C-alpha positions as a printed NumPy array, in Angstrom:
array([[ 24.042,  20.032, -31.21 ],
       [ 23.496,  16.56 , -29.772],
       [ 21.769,  17.909, -26.662],
       [ 18.602,  18.953, -28.483],
       [ 17.879,  15.499, -29.988],
       [ 18.671,  13.893, -26.633],
       [ 16.212,  16.172, -24.812],
       [ 13.587,  15.481, -27.487],
       [ 14.126,  11.741, -27.124],
       [ 13.855,  11.926, -23.331],
       [ 10.64 ,  13.949, -23.526],
       [  9.181,  11.548, -26.066],
       [  9.99 ,   8.579, -23.825],
       [  8.845,  10.215, -20.584],
       [  5.462,   8.429, -20.52 ],
       [  7.41 ,   5.188, -20.209],
       [  9.026,   6.496, -17.02 ],
       [  5.728,   7.577, -15.483],
       [  4.149,   5.628, -12.663],
       [  2.633,   2.367, -13.775],
       [ -0.454,   2.572, -11.551],
       [ -3.888,   3.505, -12.857],
       [ -5.113,   5.362,  -9.755],
       [ -5.999,   9.066,  -9.851],
       [ -5.774,  11.802,  -7.251],
       [ -9.198,  12.967,  -6.102],
       [-10.836,   9.708,  -7.183],
       [-11.491,   6.535,  -5.2  ],
       [ -9.285,   3.51 ,  -5.772],
       [-10.588,   1.07 ,  -8.358],
       [-12.963,  -1.47 ,  -6.811],
       [-11.248,  -4.723,  -5.92 ],
       [-12.007,  -7.784,  -3.808],
       [ -9.605, -10.319,  -2.287],
       [-11.18 , -13.713,  -1.627],
       [ -8.104, -15.974,  -1.677],
       [ -7.013, -15.371,   1.928],
       [ -8.077, -11.731,   2.448],
       [ -8.062,  -9.684,   5.641],
       [ -6.19 , -11.263,   8.539],
       [ -8.328, -11.322,  11.665],
       [ -7.367, -12.209,  15.246],
       [-10.007, -13.855,  17.401],
       [ -9.026, -15.3  ,  20.779],
       [ -5.393, -15.449,  19.647],
       [ -6.427, -17.437,  16.571],
       [ -5.678, -16.19 ,  13.078],
       [ -8.384, -16.442,  10.444],
       [ -9.074, -14.833,   7.087],
       [-12.134, -13.117,   5.732],
       [-12.851, -11.731,   2.258],
       [-11.776,  -8.112,   1.877],
       [-12.723,  -5.319,  -0.504],
       [-11.771,  -1.674,  -0.827],
       [-15.207,  -0.512,   0.353],
       [-14.27 ,  -1.715,   3.843],
       [-11.723,   1.118,   4.01 ],
       [-14.341,   3.878,   3.972],
       [-15.026,   5.903,   7.106],
       [-11.435,   6.387,   8.268],
       [ -8.421,   8.227,   6.931],
       [ -6.136,   5.527,   5.528],
       [ -2.61 ,   4.937,   4.483],
       [ -2.655,   1.948,   2.191],
       [  0.681,   0.208,   1.917],
       [  0.482,  -2.194,  -1.026],
       [  3.648,  -4.271,  -1.035],
       [  5.137,  -7.218,  -2.845],
       [  5.611, -10.268,  -0.637],
       [  9.325,  -9.555,  -0.296],
       [ 11.328,  -8.195,   2.62 ],
       [ 12.969,  -5.617,   0.371],
       [  9.553,  -4.192,  -0.564],
       [  8.493,  -3.871,   3.066],
       [ 11.701,  -2.016,   3.91 ],
       [ 11.162,   0.588,   1.161],
       [  8.76 ,   2.539,   3.343],
       [  9.711,   1.427,   6.84 ],
       [ 10.552,   5.059,   7.801],
       [  6.975,   6.122,   6.999],
       [  5.493,   3.23 ,   8.956],
       [  7.714,   4.09 ,  11.949],
       [  6.652,   7.756,  11.74 ],
       [  2.97 ,   6.773,  11.613],
       [  3.371,   4.51 ,  14.65 ],
       [  5.165,   7.298,  16.538],
       [  2.423,   9.816,  15.634],
       [ -0.19 ,   7.74 ,  17.496],
       [ -3.104,   8.842,  15.343],
       [ -6.529,   8.165,  16.917],
       [ -7.675,   4.641,  16.034],
       [-11.29 ,   5.728,  15.69 ],
       [-10.372,   8.051,  12.779],
       [ -7.204,   6.579,  11.226],
       [ -5.949,   3.161,  10.137],
       [ -3.111,   1.732,   8.103],
       [ -4.083,  -1.002,   5.661],
       [ -1.23 ,  -3.18 ,   4.451],
       [ -1.967,  -5.285,   1.385],
       [  0.639,  -7.991,   0.823],
       [  0.887,  -9.4  ,  -2.683],
       [  1.811, -13.031,  -2.016],
       [  1.805, -13.657,  -5.776],
       [  4.829, -11.315,  -6.006],
       [  6.995, -13.278,  -3.585],
       [ 10.214, -15.042,  -4.459],
       [  9.541, -18.564,  -5.691],
       [  9.038, -20.99 ,  -2.835],
       [  8.557, -18.352,  -0.124],
       [  4.756, -18.061,  -0.122],
       [  4.322, -19.86 ,   3.206],
       [  6.994, -17.646,   4.781],
       [  5.183, -14.534,   3.506],
       [  1.916, -15.819,   4.99 ],
       [  3.544, -16.574,   8.347],
       [  5.218, -13.145,   8.508],
       [  1.925, -11.429,   7.62 ],
       [  0.188, -13.235,  10.476],
       [  3.02 , -12.305,  12.866],
       [  2.755,  -8.649,  11.776],
       [ -0.979,  -8.697,  12.505],
       [ -0.248, -10.017,  15.998],
       [  2.369,  -7.283,  16.494],
       [  0.126,  -4.496,  15.146],
       [ -3.438,  -5.701,  15.863],
       [ -4.923,  -2.233,  15.258],
       [ -3.735,  -2.283,  11.635],
       [ -5.661,  -3.823,   8.799],
       [ -3.603,  -6.55 ,   7.083],
       [ -4.672,  -8.165,   3.841],
       [ -2.931, -11.185,   2.327],
       [ -3.617, -11.25 ,  -1.414],
       [ -2.616, -14.726,  -2.613],
       [ -3.324, -13.999,  -6.28 ],
       [ -2.091, -10.402,  -6.522],
       [ -5.567,  -9.171,  -7.479],
       [ -5.057,  -5.719,  -5.933],
       [ -1.717,  -5.103,  -7.655],
       [ -3.119,  -6.24 , -11.002],
       [ -6.337,  -4.219, -10.667],
       [ -4.533,  -1.053,  -9.595],
       [ -1.624,  -1.539, -12.036],
       [  1.059,  -1.516,  -9.335],
       [  4.718,  -2.251,  -9.993],
       [  6.159,  -5.677,  -9.216],
       [  8.755,  -6.105,  -6.478],
       [  7.878,  -2.727,  -4.996],
       [  5.741,  -0.823,  -2.534],
       [  3.008,   1.735,  -3.123],
       [  1.814,   4.234,  -0.535],
       [ -1.69 ,   5.595,  -1.009],
       [ -3.396,   8.086,   1.299],
       [ -7.16 ,   8.301,   1.132],
       [ -9.672,  10.388,   3.034],
       [-12.725,   9.061,   4.905],
       [-14.746,   9.139,   1.679],
       [-12.155,   7.019,  -0.117],
       [-10.695,   9.734,  -2.355],
       [ -7.   ,   9.283,  -3.13 ],
       [ -4.99 ,  12.227,  -1.781],
       [ -1.467,  10.886,  -2.365],
       [  0.118,   8.01 ,  -4.23 ],
       [  3.691,   7.048,  -4.839],
       [  5.341,   3.807,  -5.819],
       [  8.81 ,   2.984,  -4.544],
       [ 10.633,   4.513,  -1.606],
       [  9.355,   7.755,  -0.128],
       [ 11.913,  10.445,   0.631],
       [ 11.813,  12.645,   3.742],
       [  9.629,  15.252,   2.004],
       [  7.135,  12.555,   1.   ],
       [  6.962,  11.244,   4.576],
       [  6.313,  14.778,   5.844],
       [  3.624,  15.28 ,   3.181],
       [  1.874,  12.03 ,   4.114],
       [  1.875,  12.868,   7.83 ],
       [  0.568,  16.375,   7.084],
       [ -2.218,  14.991,   4.875],
       [ -3.284,  12.573,   7.593],
       [ -3.395,  15.329,  10.22 ],
       [ -5.392,  17.612,   7.905],
       [ -7.975,  14.879,   7.282],
       [ -8.493,  13.847,  10.912]])
């Protein structure tokens, strides 16, 4: 007798458990621009920043990793990032874009987040790294705090996959398959 009201309550509350983001499959991501820091560039072993916007991601298949400026958020999808690195997708057709929300870092760690982002760019120079000091991307796209979102988009910018939080093995396989299909 108590199971039916419980099921009804769970179904009624289910929208609250849905993903917080406002991105849609088959549509491009919502336009956004990062001007406070922005894309990390390496020129003659010097790090500099340039403004970044989502339009710069067109023309290549992308995995967008939008993460809070916390080590725990980066680790959520480390298995996917390792699998992508191992797959050695062609750089002329594929790129990972990591967007780091410095505004969602633990208090007092902003300079550490910036330094680690710059080190990551040096370690993976073929990747696109964006340092978002104000969290504009996360706010615009409605992403969860203290988390990680993985978004796959095709060369035209249409979202093919999105998931917030840790990906399981099936998700990793799906992402790799989507990338291969789009190349």
